[in-house]
XYZ file of C-alpha atoms in Angstrom:
729
model
C 18.295 -28.875 -13.469
C 22.062 -29.604 -13.176
C 21.660 -31.190 -9.481
C 19.545 -34.097 -8.470
C 16.636 -33.130 -6.146
C 17.864 -33.438 -2.398
C 16.221 -36.576 -0.785
C 15.044 -36.096 2.854
C 16.434 -38.893 5.064
C 14.005 -39.902 7.753
C 14.317 -42.421 10.530
C 12.060 -45.478 11.112
C 9.798 -43.678 13.748
C 9.167 -40.832 11.298
C 8.112 -43.085 8.645
C 5.067 -44.482 10.577
C 1.901 -43.854 8.936
C 0.095 -40.749 10.285
C -2.764 -38.952 8.953
C -2.123 -35.361 7.524
C -3.774 -32.627 9.516
C -3.208 -29.144 7.994
C -3.390 -26.621 10.725
C -3.413 -23.051 9.280
C -1.929 -21.527 12.487
C 1.178 -23.690 12.186
C 4.266 -21.469 11.181
C 6.029 -24.493 9.409
C 4.254 -27.609 8.118
C 7.328 -29.273 6.806
C 8.185 -31.107 10.039
C 4.839 -32.337 10.316
C 4.662 -33.547 6.674
C 7.929 -35.322 6.823
C 6.517 -37.558 9.588
C 4.275 -39.639 6.829
C 4.921 -41.087 3.625
C 2.035 -39.084 2.157
C 3.481 -36.033 3.763
C 6.790 -36.595 1.997
C 5.205 -37.103 -1.314
C 3.387 -33.721 -0.795
C 6.580 -32.005 -0.149
C 8.056 -33.586 -3.293
C 5.154 -32.569 -5.230
C 5.234 -29.122 -3.835
C 8.959 -28.730 -4.510
C 8.561 -29.731 -8.052
C 5.541 -27.287 -8.581
C 7.486 -24.481 -7.220
C 10.549 -24.946 -9.394
C 8.434 -25.633 -12.432
C 6.417 -22.573 -12.098
C 9.517 -20.573 -11.310
C 11.191 -21.870 -14.677
C 8.273 -21.262 -16.707
C 7.918 -17.551 -15.510
C 11.671 -17.017 -15.610
C 12.281 -18.257 -19.057
C 9.048 -16.488 -20.304
C 10.551 -12.935 -19.188
C 14.091 -13.357 -20.519
C 13.545 -10.757 -23.338
C 12.025 -8.326 -20.772
C 14.915 -8.741 -18.432
C 17.243 -7.901 -21.478
C 15.196 -4.742 -22.365
C 15.590 -3.501 -19.075
C 19.256 -4.106 -18.990
C 19.935 -2.176 -22.235
C 17.738 0.789 -20.868
C 19.691 1.074 -17.592
C 22.776 1.029 -19.784
C 21.655 3.806 -21.668
C 20.641 5.629 -18.434
C 23.975 5.116 -16.857
C 26.028 5.984 -20.136
C 27.465 2.531 -20.339
C 28.143 2.532 -24.142
C 29.456 -0.404 -26.217
C 33.097 0.160 -27.306
C 33.653 1.436 -30.898
C 34.980 -0.816 -33.732
C 37.583 -0.245 -36.512
C 38.065 2.146 -37.940
C 36.637 4.141 -35.200
C 38.200 2.275 -32.348
C 40.006 5.152 -30.642
C 37.548 7.851 -31.657
C 35.516 9.736 -28.891
C 32.276 7.665 -27.900
C 29.640 10.523 -27.407
C 26.799 10.097 -25.304
C 23.707 12.589 -24.766
C 22.215 12.116 -21.335
C 18.581 12.342 -22.225
C 17.442 9.489 -20.079
C 19.702 10.355 -17.293
C 18.419 13.954 -17.021
C 14.654 12.956 -17.858
C 14.382 9.902 -15.323
C 16.396 11.735 -12.718
C 14.300 14.985 -12.754
C 11.091 13.049 -12.672
C 11.994 10.645 -9.921
C 13.826 13.243 -7.831
C 10.789 15.498 -7.788
C 8.697 12.517 -6.852
C 10.762 11.486 -4.005
C 11.284 14.936 -2.801
C 7.362 15.629 -2.532
C 6.739 12.258 -0.580
C 9.691 11.961 1.608
C 11.849 15.031 1.937
C 9.311 17.002 3.924
C 9.569 17.818 7.556
C 5.972 16.809 8.294
C 4.465 13.339 8.707
C 4.678 10.988 5.648
C 0.924 9.970 6.075
C -1.859 10.134 8.642
C -4.784 7.945 9.629
C -8.374 8.963 9.951
C -10.918 6.973 12.166
C -13.816 5.360 10.138
C -15.813 4.417 13.145
C -17.845 6.597 15.651
C -15.913 5.103 18.794
C -14.990 7.681 21.467
C -11.264 6.423 21.495
C -10.700 6.107 17.673
C -9.386 9.634 17.322
C -6.894 8.763 20.044
C -6.173 5.671 18.497
C -5.591 7.253 15.124
C -3.106 9.963 16.724
C -1.049 7.270 18.214
C -0.944 5.022 15.150
C 0.036 8.119 13.037
C 2.992 8.836 15.439
C 4.195 5.203 15.834
C 3.940 4.476 11.945
C 5.658 7.775 10.805
C 8.538 7.155 13.319
C 8.760 3.494 12.244
C 9.075 4.306 8.557
C 11.517 7.275 8.922
C 13.831 5.829 11.690
C 12.731 2.170 12.822
C 13.247 0.888 9.225
C 16.871 2.289 8.302
C 16.652 1.332 4.581
C 13.005 2.294 4.035
C 13.816 5.661 2.435
C 16.462 3.972 0.057
C 14.090 1.341 -0.949
C 11.569 4.298 -2.011
C 14.104 6.023 -3.867
C 14.699 2.895 -5.931
C 11.037 2.731 -6.237
C 10.815 6.142 -7.588
C 13.464 5.602 -10.022
C 12.157 2.190 -11.194
C 8.779 3.805 -11.566
C 9.964 6.453 -13.927
C 12.734 4.075 -15.694
C 10.969 0.953 -16.137
C 7.299 1.915 -15.909
C 6.662 -0.066 -12.595
C 8.080 -1.240 -9.421
C 7.389 -4.579 -7.442
C 8.367 -5.456 -3.989
C 7.565 -7.557 -0.900
C 7.011 -6.837 2.701
C 8.181 -9.202 5.359
C 9.169 -9.235 9.078
C 12.804 -9.787 9.596
C 13.320 -11.715 12.656
C 17.148 -11.238 12.713
C 16.903 -7.690 12.592
C 13.551 -7.509 14.492
C 11.916 -5.048 12.214
C 9.680 -4.770 9.237
C 11.126 -4.720 5.822
C 9.803 -3.498 2.468
C 12.115 -4.650 -0.307
C 11.945 -3.116 -3.921
C 12.794 -5.926 -6.270
C 14.635 -5.575 -9.480
C 13.953 -7.620 -12.735
C 16.643 -9.872 -11.697
C 14.895 -10.897 -8.339
C 11.185 -11.382 -9.242
C 9.327 -14.014 -11.371
C 5.698 -13.788 -12.254
C 3.596 -15.797 -15.009
C 1.884 -14.406 -17.999
C -1.292 -12.938 -17.019
C -4.097 -11.234 -19.101
C -4.636 -8.221 -16.897
C -3.419 -7.536 -13.339
C -4.340 -4.232 -11.584
C -4.408 -5.102 -7.845
C -1.822 -3.048 -5.833
C -1.050 -6.129 -3.859
C -0.641 -8.519 -6.868
C -3.623 -10.625 -5.448
C -4.820 -11.195 -9.013
C -1.463 -12.765 -10.036
C -1.645 -16.716 -9.643
C 1.852 -16.701 -7.908
C 4.880 -14.667 -7.214
C 8.292 -15.793 -6.644
C 11.177 -13.808 -4.918
C 14.566 -15.089 -5.907
C 16.622 -14.662 -2.699
C 20.222 -15.195 -3.146
C 21.620 -15.975 0.317
C 25.100 -16.474 1.544
C 25.898 -19.498 3.813
C 25.890 -17.492 7.052
C 22.325 -15.854 6.108
C 20.995 -19.273 5.412
C 22.190 -20.838 8.557
C 20.554 -18.057 10.627
C 17.330 -19.471 9.497
C 17.676 -22.479 11.478
C 14.858 -22.994 13.877
C 12.370 -21.237 11.508
C 13.264 -23.177 8.345
C 13.697 -27.050 8.038
C 16.712 -28.932 6.544
C 19.017 -25.862 6.494
C 22.079 -27.794 7.277
C 21.408 -30.423 4.409
C 21.023 -27.568 1.946
C 24.169 -25.877 3.168
C 26.298 -29.100 2.581
C 25.870 -28.525 -0.948
C 28.127 -25.687 -2.626
C 26.658 -22.433 -3.460
C 26.046 -21.453 -7.112
C 28.101 -18.781 -9.103
C 27.040 -15.549 -10.171
C 25.463 -16.295 -13.605
C 25.286 -13.362 -15.979
C 22.389 -15.095 -17.883
C 20.357 -15.368 -14.566
C 21.092 -11.686 -13.440
C 21.531 -9.406 -16.641
C 20.839 -6.285 -14.964
C 23.299 -6.849 -11.937
C 25.921 -8.018 -14.290
C 25.479 -4.828 -16.447
C 25.775 -2.557 -13.278
C 28.773 -4.770 -12.068
C 30.428 -3.886 -15.407
C 29.690 -0.255 -15.066
C 31.148 -0.230 -11.429
C 34.206 -2.304 -12.525
C 33.434 -5.071 -10.119
C 34.493 -8.603 -11.212
C 31.863 -11.281 -10.025
C 33.462 -14.011 -8.219
C 33.439 -17.750 -8.625
C 31.214 -19.892 -6.371
C 32.939 -21.605 -3.444
C 31.360 -23.575 -0.347
C 32.366 -20.410 1.698
C 31.410 -17.668 -0.656
C 28.982 -19.040 -3.046
C 25.347 -18.025 -2.968
C 22.303 -20.125 -2.469
C 19.433 -19.599 -4.480
C 16.147 -19.745 -2.397
C 12.672 -19.311 -3.867
C 10.174 -17.593 -1.901
C 6.900 -18.784 -3.475
C 3.524 -17.304 -2.895
C 0.984 -19.120 -4.593
C -1.830 -21.905 -4.235
C -1.647 -25.605 -3.626
C -4.197 -28.346 -3.047
C -3.453 -30.615 -0.095
C -4.787 -34.371 -0.001
C -8.529 -34.210 1.029
C -8.716 -30.397 0.044
C -11.691 -29.699 -2.363
C -9.919 -26.482 -3.515
C -6.463 -25.050 -3.491
C -5.338 -23.136 -0.503
C -2.989 -19.937 -0.518
C 0.346 -21.096 0.597
C 3.823 -19.752 1.206
C 6.805 -21.991 0.397
C 10.459 -21.507 0.851
C 12.337 -23.923 -1.575
C 16.085 -24.271 -2.573
C 16.200 -23.913 -6.365
C 18.847 -26.467 -6.962
C 17.697 -29.332 -4.786
C 14.052 -28.619 -4.603
C 14.090 -28.959 -0.909
C 11.123 -27.432 0.834
C 12.294 -25.797 3.900
C 9.142 -23.906 4.998
C 5.598 -24.160 4.260
C 2.461 -22.482 5.828
C -1.075 -21.750 4.931
C -1.006 -18.012 3.861
C -4.329 -17.073 4.951
C -6.219 -15.228 7.855
C -9.787 -14.235 9.172
C -11.178 -11.617 7.112
C -11.640 -8.664 9.769
C -14.694 -7.343 7.823
C -16.216 -10.918 8.213
C -15.139 -11.127 11.658
C -17.377 -8.099 12.479
C -20.084 -9.796 10.830
C -19.641 -12.859 12.781
C -19.295 -11.092 16.035
C -22.569 -8.968 15.365
C -24.629 -12.289 14.357
C -23.349 -13.867 17.605
C -24.647 -11.039 19.633
C -27.858 -10.930 17.758
C -28.138 -14.652 18.413
C -27.450 -14.130 22.103
C -29.927 -11.228 22.518
C -32.475 -13.148 20.603
C -32.048 -16.357 23.010
C -32.376 -14.089 26.051
C -35.419 -12.429 24.623
C -36.983 -15.815 23.929
C -36.226 -16.830 27.653
C -37.945 -13.533 28.796
C -40.756 -14.224 26.427
C -41.155 -17.667 27.824
C -41.241 -16.345 31.356
C -43.740 -13.616 30.154
C -45.998 -16.351 28.513
C -46.235 -18.182 32.107
C -46.916 -14.686 33.765
C -49.654 -14.054 31.149
C -51.318 -17.424 31.681
C -51.553 -16.730 35.363
C -52.752 -13.305 34.900
C -55.347 -14.358 32.457
C -56.714 -17.067 34.682
C -57.169 -14.374 37.507
C -58.839 -11.949 34.918
C -61.295 -14.757 33.937
C -61.967 -15.447 37.597
C -62.814 -11.746 38.150
C -64.929 -11.508 35.040
C -66.985 -14.605 35.972
C -67.542 -13.073 39.570
C -68.613 -9.872 37.952
C -71.117 -11.686 35.690
C -72.505 -13.504 38.947
C -72.889 -10.237 40.690
C -74.658 -8.705 37.700
C -77.102 -11.617 37.544
C -77.694 -11.550 41.163
C -78.594 -7.835 40.844
C -81.309 -8.640 38.399
C -82.918 -11.088 40.873
C -86.331 -9.612 42.436
C -85.579 -11.045 45.938
C -82.532 -8.439 46.492
C -83.092 -5.987 49.167
C -81.874 -2.547 49.289
C -79.054 -3.239 51.418
C -77.768 -6.191 49.358
C -78.462 -3.953 46.222
C -76.212 -1.292 47.403
C -73.414 -3.704 48.114
C -73.816 -5.250 44.623
C -73.744 -1.762 42.982
C -70.738 -0.746 44.891
C -68.674 -3.858 43.951
C -69.828 -3.562 40.239
C -69.185 0.202 40.258
C -65.425 -0.361 40.846
C -62.994 -0.386 38.003
C -62.839 -3.696 36.219
C -59.471 -5.099 35.545
C -58.285 -4.859 31.961
C -57.727 -8.011 29.992
C -54.023 -8.768 30.221
C -52.026 -8.358 26.940
C -50.521 -11.458 25.502
C -46.876 -10.856 25.029
C -45.353 -10.922 21.440
C -42.526 -13.277 20.577
C -39.272 -11.590 19.635
C -38.347 -11.401 15.933
C -35.802 -13.890 14.820
C -32.882 -12.456 12.965
C -33.041 -12.774 9.270
C -30.015 -14.995 9.032
C -31.250 -17.538 11.439
C -33.409 -20.323 10.085
C -34.102 -21.783 13.320
C -33.375 -21.127 16.963
C -30.450 -23.754 16.704
C -28.767 -21.744 13.868
C -25.123 -20.497 14.437
C -23.439 -17.789 12.326
C -21.428 -19.077 9.483
C -17.734 -19.365 10.112
C -15.627 -16.433 9.660
C -14.324 -16.240 6.157
C -10.760 -16.757 5.581
C -8.838 -14.597 3.032
C -5.247 -14.784 1.727
C -2.526 -12.560 3.159
C -1.064 -10.579 0.418
C 2.174 -8.694 1.362
C 3.362 -7.711 -2.115
C 3.171 -4.391 -3.499
C 3.074 -3.059 -7.150
C 2.666 0.398 -8.967
C 2.688 1.359 -12.537
C 3.520 4.697 -14.185
C 1.418 4.327 -17.357
C -1.266 1.636 -17.585
C -0.916 -0.992 -20.377
C -4.124 -2.152 -22.044
C -3.363 -5.679 -20.900
C -0.765 -7.274 -18.776
C 0.786 -6.667 -15.351
C 3.539 -4.269 -16.273
C 3.418 -0.505 -17.109
C 4.764 1.983 -19.462
C 7.370 4.616 -18.615
C 8.960 7.914 -19.923
C 12.360 6.000 -19.257
C 11.693 3.676 -22.020
C 10.877 6.570 -24.450
C 13.875 8.383 -23.257
C 16.183 5.412 -23.936
C 15.083 5.238 -27.526
C 15.625 9.125 -28.056
C 18.859 8.481 -26.385
C 20.102 5.982 -28.830
C 19.017 8.033 -31.810
C 20.846 11.008 -30.426
C 23.919 9.140 -29.610
C 23.943 7.602 -33.080
C 23.513 10.964 -34.611
C 26.193 12.619 -32.568
C 28.657 9.815 -33.051
C 28.225 10.080 -36.742
C 28.934 13.759 -36.578
C 32.065 12.875 -34.346
C 33.352 10.165 -36.633
C 32.990 12.417 -39.808
C 34.697 15.323 -38.051
C 37.509 12.878 -37.053
C 37.945 11.694 -40.465
C 37.750 15.210 -41.949
C 40.474 16.337 -39.423
C 43.113 13.389 -39.947
C 42.647 13.082 -43.837
C 44.722 10.652 -45.772
C 47.084 10.153 -48.750
C 46.771 8.541 -52.270
C 49.934 7.375 -53.991
C 50.797 5.184 -57.036
C 51.046 1.327 -56.632
C 54.791 1.304 -57.107
C 55.420 3.443 -54.059
C 54.827 2.681 -50.582
C 55.590 3.877 -46.954
C 57.373 1.168 -44.969
C 55.298 0.215 -41.940
C 55.922 2.274 -38.933
C 58.105 4.920 -41.040
C 55.280 7.559 -41.679
C 56.325 10.303 -39.462
C 54.252 13.519 -40.223
C 55.936 15.862 -37.607
C 57.741 19.165 -37.998
C 61.300 18.563 -39.262
C 60.669 14.782 -39.704
C 61.912 13.175 -42.914
C 59.737 10.070 -44.327
C 60.971 8.155 -47.294
C 58.719 6.655 -49.983
C 60.137 3.529 -51.336
C 59.696 2.375 -54.973
C 59.611 5.761 -56.323
C 62.869 7.406 -57.763
C 61.648 10.923 -58.028
C 58.871 12.867 -56.433
C 56.313 15.178 -58.197
C 53.301 16.826 -57.037
C 51.301 13.979 -58.489
C 53.154 11.189 -56.790
C 51.424 11.591 -53.373
C 48.188 13.374 -53.401
C 46.605 14.170 -50.035
C 43.008 13.375 -49.399
C 40.644 15.032 -47.077
C 36.965 14.014 -46.420
C 34.159 16.671 -46.370
C 33.370 18.283 -43.073
C 30.742 16.840 -40.814
C 27.198 17.700 -41.485
C 25.894 20.154 -38.924
C 22.413 18.878 -39.472
C 23.469 15.915 -37.296
C 23.902 18.425 -34.227
C 20.611 20.056 -35.091
C 19.044 16.425 -35.001
C 20.598 15.939 -31.530
C 19.042 19.107 -30.314
C 15.750 18.121 -31.712
C 15.772 14.869 -29.935
C 16.607 16.394 -26.762
C 13.693 18.741 -26.963
C 11.402 15.899 -27.946
C 12.700 13.941 -24.901
C 11.696 16.887 -22.743
C 8.442 17.266 -24.185
C 7.413 13.605 -24.038
C 6.754 13.648 -20.479
C 6.954 17.335 -19.312
C 10.455 16.746 -17.680
C 11.737 20.230 -18.893
C 14.838 21.854 -17.569
C 12.909 24.092 -15.353
C 12.294 21.243 -13.089
C 16.066 21.476 -12.415
C 16.305 25.035 -11.707
C 16.709 26.501 -15.289
C 15.759 30.187 -15.033
C 12.913 31.713 -17.137
C 13.158 32.932 -20.603
C 14.116 36.493 -21.300
C 11.321 38.857 -20.346
C 9.111 36.142 -19.061
C 7.128 37.091 -15.925
C 7.058 35.061 -12.676
C 3.438 34.067 -13.347
C 4.232 32.900 -16.901
C 7.359 30.857 -15.531
C 5.190 29.348 -12.898
C 2.365 28.541 -15.355
C 4.724 26.910 -17.510
C 6.084 24.594 -14.603
C 2.527 23.865 -13.578
C 1.668 22.633 -17.028
C 4.804 20.562 -17.166
C 3.894 18.920 -13.844
C 0.418 17.973 -14.809
C 1.773 14.635 -16.239
C 3.819 14.059 -13.139
C 0.781 14.604 -11.023
C -0.695 11.490 -12.550
C 2.386 9.437 -12.221
C 2.631 10.673 -8.336
C -1.061 9.289 -7.829
C 0.116 6.057 -9.242
C 3.093 6.038 -6.953
C 0.755 6.876 -3.962
C -1.246 3.862 -4.685
C 1.622 1.641 -4.626
C 3.069 3.442 -1.384
C -0.520 3.256 0.157
C -0.175 -0.690 -0.212
C 3.071 -0.565 1.408
C 1.585 1.264 4.577
C -1.122 -1.304 4.452
C 1.530 -4.014 4.534
C 3.248 -2.340 7.278
C 0.109 -1.970 9.338
C -0.468 -5.896 8.897
C 2.928 -6.715 9.959
C 2.588 -4.630 13.005
C -0.592 -6.181 13.752
C 0.764 -9.737 13.410
C 4.184 -9.181 15.092
C 3.848 -6.287 17.595
C 3.845 -6.986 21.377
C 0.333 -6.933 23.022
C 1.425 -3.767 25.080
C 4.515 -1.944 24.308
C 5.762 1.408 25.167
C 8.077 3.051 22.588
C 9.553 6.503 22.416
C 9.040 8.182 18.964
C 9.508 11.362 17.423
C 6.499 13.711 16.942
C 7.302 15.484 13.756
C 4.893 18.440 14.317
C 6.538 19.275 17.597
C 10.023 17.729 17.007
C 9.687 16.270 20.459
C 10.241 12.580 21.573
C 7.111 11.262 23.187
C 6.254 7.863 24.625
C 3.148 5.997 23.149
C 1.736 2.547 24.052
C 1.122 0.562 21.030
C -0.310 -2.958 20.651
C -2.508 -5.057 18.378
C -5.428 -2.825 19.211
C -3.918 0.269 17.639
C -3.367 -1.451 14.372
C -6.642 -2.998 13.906
C -7.726 -2.248 10.180
C -10.391 0.401 11.094
C -8.660 3.307 9.692
C -8.141 5.233 6.466
C -4.915 6.377 5.194
C -4.262 9.881 4.043
C -1.002 10.668 2.152
C 0.436 14.076 2.951
C 2.123 14.540 -0.426
C 0.524 17.211 -2.629
C -0.227 15.734 -5.984
C 0.058 19.109 -7.580
C 3.911 19.187 -6.826
C 3.802 22.997 -6.015
C 7.062 24.772 -5.326
C 7.556 26.036 -1.726
C 6.968 29.628 -2.708
C 3.505 28.707 -4.237
C 2.382 26.929 -0.870
C 3.592 29.853 1.001
C 1.472 32.134 -1.065
C -1.595 29.702 -0.677
C -0.987 29.761 3.026
C -0.777 33.458 3.154
C -3.957 33.734 1.303
C -5.848 31.560 3.834
C -4.511 33.731 6.595
C -5.781 36.873 4.747
C -9.313 35.366 3.956
C -10.947 36.587 7.047
C -10.397 40.370 5.799
C -13.008 39.289 3.151
C -15.193 37.108 5.257
C -15.509 38.933 8.549
C -17.374 36.249 10.275
C -14.042 34.225 10.246
C -12.359 36.882 12.465
C -14.061 35.334 15.418
C -13.041 31.619 14.710
C -10.063 30.808 16.744
C -10.237 27.369 15.200
C -9.523 29.118 11.584
C -6.545 31.291 12.827
C -4.911 28.267 14.438
C -5.520 25.986 11.417
C -4.368 28.509 8.894
C -1.114 29.359 10.969
C -0.255 25.760 11.333
C -0.477 25.380 7.365
C 1.733 28.403 7.078
C 4.302 27.036 9.285
C 4.261 23.807 7.452
C 4.591 25.640 4.186
C 7.780 27.538 5.321
C 9.195 24.255 6.687
C 8.923 25.216 10.415
C 6.330 22.416 11.722
C 8.373 22.512 14.985
C 6.865 26.034 15.623
C 3.155 24.627 15.640
C 3.697 23.629 19.143
C 3.980 27.389 20.085
C 0.383 27.865 18.917
C -0.935 25.800 21.787
C -3.694 23.107 21.590
C -5.980 23.154 18.465
C -9.264 24.793 19.307
C -12.517 22.883 18.705
C -14.202 23.953 15.330
C -17.289 26.053 15.720
C -20.514 24.489 16.146
C -22.409 26.962 14.016
C -21.680 27.969 10.242
C -18.617 30.363 10.344
C -19.034 30.583 14.077
C -21.981 32.969 13.932
C -24.456 32.781 16.786
C -28.137 31.470 15.806
C -30.509 34.204 15.388
C -32.803 34.860 18.455
C -36.638 33.907 18.117
C -39.069 36.769 17.626
C -40.463 38.247 20.656
C -44.169 38.124 21.293
C -46.325 41.152 21.327
C -47.701 42.281 24.726
C -50.536 40.119 25.779
C -49.552 37.382 23.718
C -47.657 34.145 24.517
C -44.831 32.751 22.503
C -47.429 30.482 20.641
C -49.735 33.458 19.836
C -52.409 32.282 22.278
C -54.172 34.752 24.775
C -52.337 34.811 28.091
C -54.290 33.330 30.918
C -54.238 35.262 34.317
C -51.993 33.570 36.859
C -53.644 31.341 39.418
C -53.133 31.710 43.144
C -51.500 28.894 44.668
C -53.955 26.388 46.076
C -57.126 27.920 44.301
C -58.497 25.369 41.650
C -59.056 26.579 38.152
C -62.523 26.837 36.447
C -64.292 23.540 35.876
C -65.068 22.757 32.314
C -68.989 23.104 31.562
C -70.848 19.813 31.339
C -73.628 19.537 28.620
C -77.075 19.137 30.295
C -77.824 15.976 28.234
C -75.015 14.246 29.427
C -76.387 14.332 33.033
C -79.717 12.608 32.003
């Protein structure tokens, strides 16, 4: 490090010894830690950990950054200048990488973001009655937010598509921008992110990477705007910013050279401040294990400006906790009722025992010989009455399986790290965290084609210009050779000229096989990933049918479908991050006017944290088959014509409405869907066919095939069943 770490200056009151209490709900722990000697030691240790982790990851990826810089130079056509003797010759470039990457990235971006429909929708995963309405509101608000509420979102996604096809992966971070009061999803280049060496990393939120560092290069004004949220901002700004270092930013330096922009020197007013946003793990004093933390550290001074515990309650485990708490409350209430039932049972049992004892006394008295007829009749009447049944003893409620005793409480809600990063790869590597891409292959084909074409051009230049050979006693004076019509050039040192004095020399013509090699490399590049010229609107071959041409495009798009699915995985993670940010930062009850992309009307929706609770599945609108519009129109028309072959569908209004809406989407007129009216409910029976009627009974038979009984007159009792004679004895 060139500069010494910045030491925090504290007053005497702040230096008093206080115990460190780590509250996971505090937005910035730095002011609390600065108040104690142990806390200041923790900040110093953390600043050193962040900068050391960053330097290790940054230096380990130096070759990776250089490779990406070279590939993007080839993509942009920025070639190194030629040297002598071909210094002023044509510098040929075959745009294989540009055409291949741009075709694939443009097709990918167009499928996801150029449609007139919703980008994605939400599907409820719970049987709640209001789940469908919440899913509708969430779909309206989230799509409006991505298209209009976040102005740079579509540009960030175009960068993501280009990086996916060019570099093989894209990485970014989601966060809430308090100054702009909006969610942000920033796609980072190789100059802006640092991650350690890992064996395998496949999670789309990078949760399986030990730490991630976003190198934020901020101007002084931007840094001062963070006062109030970050600590010691003024102290950091007292130091001059750093210059734009080509070694630290090879990709930005190469693009600046391509653009013709000179990078300025650092000044106190215009310099940059390199701030490290660190998402990793740190063990505080007294912790048995490390906690997930986010730290914002000035790179040059190692000053920790912000620190907070990066975790939250797991919403799935929160549901478990709430369920167990309800189970305990129900169990305790059932136990209270059981205790009351036991008291009532004891009283009823005593009453029953008294009744039974009295019945035994009456029966014993009846057996006495001195009982007269009148008393006997009374005793017989008392004994003939229905005896009270023995009361049933109440059963105790079953204790929930997770409770060991009646005093057991549910285990606390498990806390999980908050991951707001996103990553997608084009072609999976066997190990590691990065991906492979067609852009890397295109760059190598591009270098070979450029080399072959430049060899052809250089040879043609030599053949066209030619040269002269003369004796060693003759020479042209420097600057006197003038091969122009009517010009006279003198050869010194020679008294007389002959046909052998100066002999013209001409090189052989350029080898046309070099041009054939360029064409071959171009075709290899097209076939490497299916980025044929047909994707750019090339007409079909001579005599080729439409079906044959469409089949050729379909085969070419098969590989793009896989890459599109990979992009969808990363894009789905971005949507999850956006939902998480909305859940954390949205107002509890907010009314917003949003655009309904089905009707093209502005509607007002009421959103809040309840709308963004994580209980919905995400469905991406994009078609991973990457069909053309004509193919989609043809498929939609086939669905409309299907009732001609399946007659029961002709009576289904739900089928007609859905197929007509899909047709309007295919032709690019989703605004006409509103003219169809409300969506009809789907039929409750298969194909809408009414259920078959039960078989009618024959005359004289009931529906259960039993003989029909003659009707009874009202007030006349039916026949009494016969009683066997032996039962009367």
